[in-house]
Amino acid sequence: MSATSRPATPGPARRTGGRSAAVLAAVRSAVEDLVSERGIAQVTIPMVAERAGVNPTSIYRRWGDAASMINDLATYRIAPDRPLPDTGDLRADLTGWAQELVEHFRQPAAAALLRGGAAAAGDGDSDCLRNRRAEATMLLDRAGSGLPVDEVIDHVIAPVVYRVLFRPWTLDDDLAARLVDRLFAGR
Amino acid sequence: MSATSRPATPGPARRTGGRSAAVLAAVRSAVEDLVSERGIAQVTIPMVAERAGVNPTSIYRRWGDAASMINDLATYRIAPDRPLPDTGDLRADLTGWAQELVEHFRQPAAAALLRGGAAAAGDGDSDCLRNRRAEATMLLDRAGSGLPVDEVIDHVIAPVVYRVLFRPWTLDDDLAARLVDRLFAGR
DNA sequence: GACTTAAAGCAAATATTTCTGCGTTAGAGT
DNA sequence: ACTCTAACGCAGAAATATTTGCTTTAAGTC
């Protein structure tokens, strides 16, 4: 057979829209609710299925187990293609971006998902914060600053994440600005 | 009846030594092994019981569920009364203490337990890092430095914890020193 | 050393989760 | 519109986890 008529996508066709998408949305919403109501440990697949109005089997087949499901949903919860702050000033951009981060994780559902992500992380490819690091890298690259990404990770992302996980009530309004100030003060 | 003969401890007697302690030790060891072998999500109580050579019922009755058990064990894993560095120099003490922290969490079992702790945290009273914060407070207080604990939390503990959870392979030998240097550089 | 009882063990009953085979629905490509 | 098939739903079976009532062990106290 000639290869010319093959579509761009190799593998088997995916069903990305319609019913599959509806199931995904229902499951996502159910997981967010349940996980913030009861904590990750108490969330089971049959429970999510019932809340989502979906058959448990569908969840088992798509994700296999609760940990993978939660990690997957935690990873993609902030759209990776949303517009990033772009004022021309690196410091202002970082502050705005960090502020978004804090605000995002002030939602109980987002915090709970992060806890789930943390529980499932460590094995390299399950890391629900990788998109966040990619964003930081982008901001720094665009500004052509010599600031290493690791500095932003250690002194902005890490403190926010720590607080989200262990002391969520300390996520105050000026945390983002404080951390970014400290980042620039140190050099 | 007269109150004079009552022992100092009010409530019911506790069985702290002997068999109870043996069960606790066996369970702790089993949890550490299993949790670093397979990850928190895959660790069940019957599994721990078998590995520990203990009856599942004993675990159910003592902790109720896997999350509580893991969180409890994660909290007390570094002895809270071990001697802290005391060279007379705050910076050296903090560096030594941070180094201990990094080394501790380089053990896969300790990292895995921290993941479990993170998953169960957020509700205020389950916080497996509270002893670590207390230690930092002690170091600062003893030195009479004006450095707020939050600075140590944000710029030393948080980066270490972030790396333990999400990027364990970046826990290099000079991380502790780098973070403490940065802490003092900024002021 | 005898007494009291907290904590552990055991076994059977119950509840819940996970898997499997098969029929149905509906997206994607022609 | 028609075809192909990925993904879903359903129902029953199998595997696991959790609870419960009772017995046994041994820590703490006198």
PDB file of N, CA, C and O in Angstrom, chain A residues 133-183:
ATOM      1  N   ARG A 133       6.859  24.913  35.973  1.00  0.00           N
ATOM      2  CA  ARG A 133       8.294  25.158  35.756  1.00  0.00           C
ATOM      3  C   ARG A 133       8.553  25.614  34.336  1.00  0.00           C
ATOM      4  O   ARG A 133       9.374  26.507  34.093  1.00  0.00           O
ATOM      5  N   ALA A 134       7.820  25.017  33.394  1.00  0.00           N
ATOM      6  CA  ALA A 134       7.991  25.412  32.001  1.00  0.00           C
ATOM      7  C   ALA A 134       7.625  26.881  31.816  1.00  0.00           C
ATOM      8  O   ALA A 134       8.306  27.621  31.103  1.00  0.00           O
ATOM      9  N   GLU A 135       6.579  27.312  32.509  1.00  0.00           N
ATOM     10  CA  GLU A 135       6.188  28.725  32.408  1.00  0.00           C
ATOM     11  C   GLU A 135       7.279  29.643  32.934  1.00  0.00           C
ATOM     12  O   GLU A 135       7.616  30.661  32.325  1.00  0.00           O
ATOM     13  N   ALA A 136       7.847  29.279  34.079  1.00  0.00           N
ATOM     14  CA  ALA A 136       8.915  30.091  34.658  1.00  0.00           C
ATOM     15  C   ALA A 136      10.094  30.181  33.687  1.00  0.00           C
ATOM     16  O   ALA A 136      10.651  31.268  33.446  1.00  0.00           O
ATOM     17  N   THR A 137      10.439  29.046  33.113  1.00  0.00           N
ATOM     18  CA  THR A 137      11.536  29.023  32.149  1.00  0.00           C
ATOM     19  C   THR A 137      11.252  29.987  30.994  1.00  0.00           C
ATOM     20  O   THR A 137      12.110  30.751  30.572  1.00  0.00           O
ATOM     21  N   MET A 138       9.996  29.950  30.539  1.00  0.00           N
ATOM     22  CA  MET A 138       9.627  30.806  29.414  1.00  0.00           C
ATOM     23  C   MET A 138       9.797  32.286  29.759  1.00  0.00           C
ATOM     24  O   MET A 138      10.362  33.053  28.994  1.00  0.00           O
ATOM     25  N   LEU A 139       9.327  32.659  30.944  1.00  0.00           N
ATOM     26  CA  LEU A 139       9.435  34.061  31.354  1.00  0.00           C
ATOM     27  C   LEU A 139      10.903  34.497  31.383  1.00  0.00           C
ATOM     28  O   LEU A 139      11.253  35.568  30.889  1.00  0.00           O
ATOM     29  N   LEU A 140      11.735  33.652  31.961  1.00  0.00           N
ATOM     30  CA  LEU A 140      13.152  34.003  32.088  1.00  0.00           C
ATOM     31  C   LEU A 140      13.832  34.068  30.722  1.00  0.00           C
ATOM     32  O   LEU A 140      14.573  35.008  30.432  1.00  0.00           O
ATOM     33  N   ASP A 141      13.551  33.084  29.889  1.00  0.00           N
ATOM     34  CA  ASP A 141      14.168  33.060  28.560  1.00  0.00           C
ATOM     35  C   ASP A 141      13.783  34.295  27.759  1.00  0.00           C
ATOM     36  O   ASP A 141      14.618  34.928  27.134  1.00  0.00           O
ATOM     37  N   ARG A 142      12.500  34.606  27.802  1.00  0.00           N
ATOM     38  CA  ARG A 142      12.019  35.730  27.012  1.00  0.00           C
ATOM     39  C   ARG A 142      12.714  37.019  27.423  1.00  0.00           C
ATOM     40  O   ARG A 142      13.040  37.870  26.599  1.00  0.00           O
ATOM     41  N   ALA A 143      12.956  37.140  28.747  1.00  0.00           N
ATOM     42  CA  ALA A 143      13.588  38.364  29.235  1.00  0.00           C
ATOM     43  C   ALA A 143      15.095  38.335  29.023  1.00  0.00           C
ATOM     44  O   ALA A 143      15.786  39.343  29.213  1.00  0.00           O
ATOM     45  N   GLY A 144      15.622  37.175  28.627  1.00  0.00           N
ATOM     46  CA  GLY A 144      17.056  37.055  28.413  1.00  0.00           C
ATOM     47  C   GLY A 144      17.861  37.358  29.665  1.00  0.00           C
ATOM     48  O   GLY A 144      19.021  37.761  29.589  1.00  0.00           O
ATOM     49  N   SER A 145      17.233  37.161  30.831  1.00  0.00           N
ATOM     50  CA  SER A 145      17.963  37.421  32.083  1.00  0.00           C
ATOM     51  C   SER A 145      18.842  36.232  32.421  1.00  0.00           C
ATOM     52  O   SER A 145      18.556  35.107  32.043  1.00  0.00           O
ATOM     53  N   GLY A 146      19.905  36.463  33.135  1.00  0.00           N
ATOM     54  CA  GLY A 146      20.791  35.371  33.496  1.00  0.00           C
ATOM     55  C   GLY A 146      20.288  34.572  34.688  1.00  0.00           C
ATOM     56  O   GLY A 146      20.938  33.631  35.141  1.00  0.00           O
ATOM     57  N   LEU A 147      19.138  34.946  35.219  1.00  0.00           N
ATOM     58  CA  LEU A 147      18.584  34.273  36.399  1.00  0.00           C
ATOM     59  C   LEU A 147      18.305  32.790  36.085  1.00  0.00           C
ATOM     60  O   LEU A 147      17.552  32.485  35.168  1.00  0.00           O
ATOM     61  N   PRO A 148      18.904  31.872  36.859  1.00  0.00           N
ATOM     62  CA  PRO A 148      18.635  30.448  36.598  1.00  0.00           C
ATOM     63  C   PRO A 148      17.229  30.073  37.056  1.00  0.00           C
ATOM     64  O   PRO A 148      16.748  30.590  38.070  1.00  0.00           O
ATOM     65  N   VAL A 149      16.614  29.185  36.320  1.00  0.00           N
ATOM     66  CA  VAL A 149      15.254  28.742  36.675  1.00  0.00           C
ATOM     67  C   VAL A 149      15.219  28.185  38.097  1.00  0.00           C
ATOM     68  O   VAL A 149      14.247  28.356  38.813  1.00  0.00           O
ATOM     69  N   ASP A 150      16.276  27.507  38.480  1.00  0.00           N
ATOM     70  CA  ASP A 150      16.297  26.898  39.803  1.00  0.00           C
ATOM     71  C   ASP A 150      16.085  27.921  40.920  1.00  0.00           C
ATOM     72  O   ASP A 150      15.526  27.591  41.966  1.00  0.00           O
ATOM     73  N   GLU A 151      16.508  29.143  40.670  1.00  0.00           N
ATOM     74  CA  GLU A 151      16.289  30.180  41.684  1.00  0.00           C
ATOM     75  C   GLU A 151      14.791  30.448  41.846  1.00  0.00           C
ATOM     76  O   GLU A 151      14.294  30.611  42.953  1.00  0.00           O
ATOM     77  N   VAL A 152      14.110  30.501  40.726  1.00  0.00           N
ATOM     78  CA  VAL A 152      12.660  30.733  40.777  1.00  0.00           C
ATOM     79  C   VAL A 152      11.955  29.532  41.404  1.00  0.00           C
ATOM     80  O   VAL A 152      11.025  29.676  42.199  1.00  0.00           O
ATOM     81  N   ILE A 153      12.432  28.349  41.054  1.00  0.00           N
ATOM     82  CA  ILE A 153      11.842  27.148  41.637  1.00  0.00           C
ATOM     83  C   ILE A 153      12.010  27.154  43.155  1.00  0.00           C
ATOM     84  O   ILE A 153      11.051  27.000  43.907  1.00  0.00           O
ATOM     85  N   ASP A 154      13.252  27.350  43.593  1.00  0.00           N
ATOM     86  CA  ASP A 154      13.538  27.265  45.033  1.00  0.00           C
ATOM     87  C   ASP A 154      12.885  28.380  45.837  1.00  0.00           C
ATOM     88  O   ASP A 154      12.440  28.152  46.956  1.00  0.00           O
ATOM     89  N   HIS A 155      12.861  29.585  45.288  1.00  0.00           N
ATOM     90  CA  HIS A 155      12.483  30.718  46.127  1.00  0.00           C
ATOM     91  C   HIS A 155      11.113  31.319  45.814  1.00  0.00           C
ATOM     92  O   HIS A 155      10.665  32.208  46.518  1.00  0.00           O
ATOM     93  N   VAL A 156      10.468  30.839  44.766  1.00  0.00           N
ATOM     94  CA  VAL A 156       9.092  31.290  44.509  1.00  0.00           C
ATOM     95  C   VAL A 156       8.125  30.102  44.488  1.00  0.00           C
ATOM     96  O   VAL A 156       7.211  30.023  45.301  1.00  0.00           O
ATOM     97  N   ILE A 157       8.364  29.172  43.566  1.00  0.00           N
ATOM     98  CA  ILE A 157       7.440  28.037  43.470  1.00  0.00           C
ATOM     99  C   ILE A 157       7.445  27.221  44.760  1.00  0.00           C
ATOM    100  O   ILE A 157       6.392  26.926  45.330  1.00  0.00           O
ATOM    101  N   ALA A 158       8.629  26.863  45.228  1.00  0.00           N
ATOM    102  CA  ALA A 158       8.727  25.982  46.402  1.00  0.00           C
ATOM    103  C   ALA A 158       8.019  26.556  47.636  1.00  0.00           C
ATOM    104  O   ALA A 158       7.234  25.852  48.274  1.00  0.00           O
ATOM    105  N   PRO A 159       8.276  27.826  47.987  1.00  0.00           N
ATOM    106  CA  PRO A 159       7.566  28.355  49.162  1.00  0.00           C
ATOM    107  C   PRO A 159       6.048  28.343  48.989  1.00  0.00           C
ATOM    108  O   PRO A 159       5.320  28.028  49.928  1.00  0.00           O
ATOM    109  N   VAL A 160       5.589  28.657  47.780  1.00  0.00           N
ATOM    110  CA  VAL A 160       4.139  28.638  47.557  1.00  0.00           C
ATOM    111  C   VAL A 160       3.613  27.216  47.735  1.00  0.00           C
ATOM    112  O   VAL A 160       2.637  26.986  48.449  1.00  0.00           O
ATOM    113  N   VAL A 161       4.292  26.276  47.115  1.00  0.00           N
ATOM    114  CA  VAL A 161       3.845  24.886  47.194  1.00  0.00           C
ATOM    115  C   VAL A 161       3.871  24.387  48.640  1.00  0.00           C
ATOM    116  O   VAL A 161       2.921  23.746  49.104  1.00  0.00           O
ATOM    117  N   TYR A 162       4.941  24.714  49.334  1.00  0.00           N
ATOM    118  CA  TYR A 162       5.034  24.300  50.737  1.00  0.00           C
ATOM    119  C   TYR A 162       3.839  24.802  51.530  1.00  0.00           C
ATOM    120  O   TYR A 162       3.212  24.076  52.290  1.00  0.00           O
ATOM    121  N   ARG A 163       3.539  26.068  51.337  1.00  0.00           N
ATOM    122  CA  ARG A 163       2.420  26.648  52.079  1.00  0.00           C
ATOM    123  C   ARG A 163       1.090  26.041  51.659  1.00  0.00           C
ATOM    124  O   ARG A 163       0.219  25.786  52.493  1.00  0.00           O
ATOM    125  N   VAL A 164       0.928  25.816  50.374  1.00  0.00           N
ATOM    126  CA  VAL A 164      -0.312  25.188  49.911  1.00  0.00           C
ATOM    127  C   VAL A 164      -0.497  23.840  50.596  1.00  0.00           C
ATOM    128  O   VAL A 164      -1.568  23.526  51.116  1.00  0.00           O
ATOM    129  N   LEU A 165       0.570  23.068  50.629  1.00  0.00           N
ATOM    130  CA  LEU A 165       0.455  21.717  51.166  1.00  0.00           C
ATOM    131  C   LEU A 165       0.270  21.694  52.675  1.00  0.00           C
ATOM    132  O   LEU A 165      -0.605  21.019  53.199  1.00  0.00           O
ATOM    133  N   PHE A 166       1.106  22.466  53.374  1.00  0.00           N
ATOM    134  CA  PHE A 166       1.143  22.294  54.826  1.00  0.00           C
ATOM    135  C   PHE A 166       0.548  23.435  55.629  1.00  0.00           C
ATOM    136  O   PHE A 166       0.196  23.242  56.792  1.00  0.00           O
ATOM    137  N   ARG A 167       0.479  24.638  55.052  1.00  0.00           N
ATOM    138  CA  ARG A 167      -0.057  25.762  55.808  1.00  0.00           C
ATOM    139  C   ARG A 167      -0.898  26.671  54.917  1.00  0.00           C
ATOM    140  O   ARG A 167      -0.571  27.857  54.720  1.00  0.00           O
ATOM    141  N   PRO A 168      -1.974  26.134  54.379  1.00  0.00           N
ATOM    142  CA  PRO A 168      -2.747  26.855  53.357  1.00  0.00           C
ATOM    143  C   PRO A 168      -3.286  28.209  53.829  1.00  0.00           C
ATOM    144  O   PRO A 168      -3.505  29.097  53.012  1.00  0.00           O
ATOM    145  N   TRP A 169      -3.474  28.361  55.134  1.00  0.00           N
ATOM    146  CA  TRP A 169      -4.020  29.630  55.620  1.00  0.00           C
ATOM    147  C   TRP A 169      -2.978  30.755  55.606  1.00  0.00           C
ATOM    148  O   TRP A 169      -3.303  31.892  55.891  1.00  0.00           O
ATOM    149  N   THR A 170      -1.739  30.448  55.253  1.00  0.00           N
ATOM    150  CA  THR A 170      -0.724  31.499  55.180  1.00  0.00           C
ATOM    151  C   THR A 170      -0.515  32.014  53.759  1.00  0.00           C
ATOM    152  O   THR A 170       0.449  32.715  53.482  1.00  0.00           O
ATOM    153  N   LEU A 171      -1.424  31.660  52.858  1.00  0.00           N
ATOM    154  CA  LEU A 171      -1.304  32.144  51.480  1.00  0.00           C
ATOM    155  C   LEU A 171      -1.909  33.537  51.372  1.00  0.00           C
ATOM    156  O   LEU A 171      -2.971  33.722  50.781  1.00  0.00           O
ATOM    157  N   ASP A 172      -1.223  34.530  51.895  1.00  0.00           N
ATOM    158  CA  ASP A 172      -1.809  35.873  51.907  1.00  0.00           C
ATOM    159  C   ASP A 172      -1.584  36.613  50.604  1.00  0.00           C
ATOM    160  O   ASP A 172      -0.848  36.167  49.722  1.00  0.00           O
ATOM    161  N   ASP A 173      -2.231  37.775  50.499  1.00  0.00           N
ATOM    162  CA  ASP A 173      -2.254  38.503  49.236  1.00  0.00           C
ATOM    163  C   ASP A 173      -0.895  38.982  48.747  1.00  0.00           C
ATOM    164  O   ASP A 173      -0.664  39.098  47.560  1.00  0.00           O
ATOM    165  N   ASP A 174      -0.011  39.286  49.688  1.00  0.00           N
ATOM    166  CA  ASP A 174       1.265  39.843  49.228  1.00  0.00           C
ATOM    167  C   ASP A 174       2.405  38.835  49.233  1.00  0.00           C
ATOM    168  O   ASP A 174       3.556  39.199  49.057  1.00  0.00           O
ATOM    169  N   LEU A 175       2.065  37.575  49.422  1.00  0.00           N
ATOM    170  CA  LEU A 175       3.107  36.550  49.417  1.00  0.00           C
ATOM    171  C   LEU A 175       3.906  36.556  48.119  1.00  0.00           C
ATOM    172  O   LEU A 175       5.145  36.589  48.129  1.00  0.00           O
ATOM    173  N   ALA A 176       3.193  36.567  46.994  1.00  0.00           N
ATOM    174  CA  ALA A 176       3.856  36.514  45.690  1.00  0.00           C
ATOM    175  C   ALA A 176       4.863  37.656  45.550  1.00  0.00           C
ATOM    176  O   ALA A 176       6.023  37.438  45.197  1.00  0.00           O
ATOM    177  N   ALA A 177       4.413  38.857  45.860  1.00  0.00           N
ATOM    178  CA  ALA A 177       5.295  40.016  45.727  1.00  0.00           C
ATOM    179  C   ALA A 177       6.500  39.890  46.651  1.00  0.00           C
ATOM    180  O   ALA A 177       7.638  40.182  46.263  1.00  0.00           O
ATOM    181  N   ARG A 178       6.253  39.451  47.885  1.00  0.00           N
ATOM    182  CA  ARG A 178       7.345  39.289  48.847  1.00  0.00           C
ATOM    183  C   ARG A 178       8.408  38.336  48.323  1.00  0.00           C
ATOM    184  O   ARG A 178       9.607  38.607  48.399  1.00  0.00           O
ATOM    185  N   LEU A 179       7.965  37.223  47.795  1.00  0.00           N
ATOM    186  CA  LEU A 179       8.909  36.212  47.329  1.00  0.00           C
ATOM    187  C   LEU A 179       9.722  36.710  46.139  1.00  0.00           C
ATOM    188  O   LEU A 179      10.935  36.503  46.078  1.00  0.00           O
ATOM    189  N   VAL A 180       9.047  37.386  45.226  1.00  0.00           N
ATOM    190  CA  VAL A 180       9.780  37.880  44.057  1.00  0.00           C
ATOM    191  C   VAL A 180      10.742  38.992  44.465  1.00  0.00           C
ATOM    192  O   VAL A 180      11.879  39.059  43.985  1.00  0.00           O
ATOM    193  N   ASP A 181      10.327  39.829  45.388  1.00  0.00           N
ATOM    194  CA  ASP A 181      11.233  40.858  45.904  1.00  0.00           C
ATOM    195  C   ASP A 181      12.494  40.223  46.462  1.00  0.00           C
ATOM    196  O   ASP A 181      13.616  40.631  46.181  1.00  0.00           O
ATOM    197  N   ARG A 182      12.273  39.198  47.281  1.00  0.00           N
ATOM    198  CA  ARG A 182      13.382  38.499  47.918  1.00  0.00           C
ATOM    199  C   ARG A 182      14.301  37.890  46.859  1.00  0.00           C
ATOM    200  O   ARG A 182      15.526  37.892  47.011  1.00  0.00           O
ATOM    201  N   LEU A 183      13.694  37.396  45.791  1.00  0.00           N
ATOM    202  CA  LEU A 183      14.461  36.785  44.707  1.00  0.00           C
ATOM    203  C   LEU A 183      15.432  37.788  44.092  1.00  0.00           C
ATOM    204  O   LEU A 183      16.586  37.482  43.834  1.00  0.00           O
TER     205      LEU A 183
END
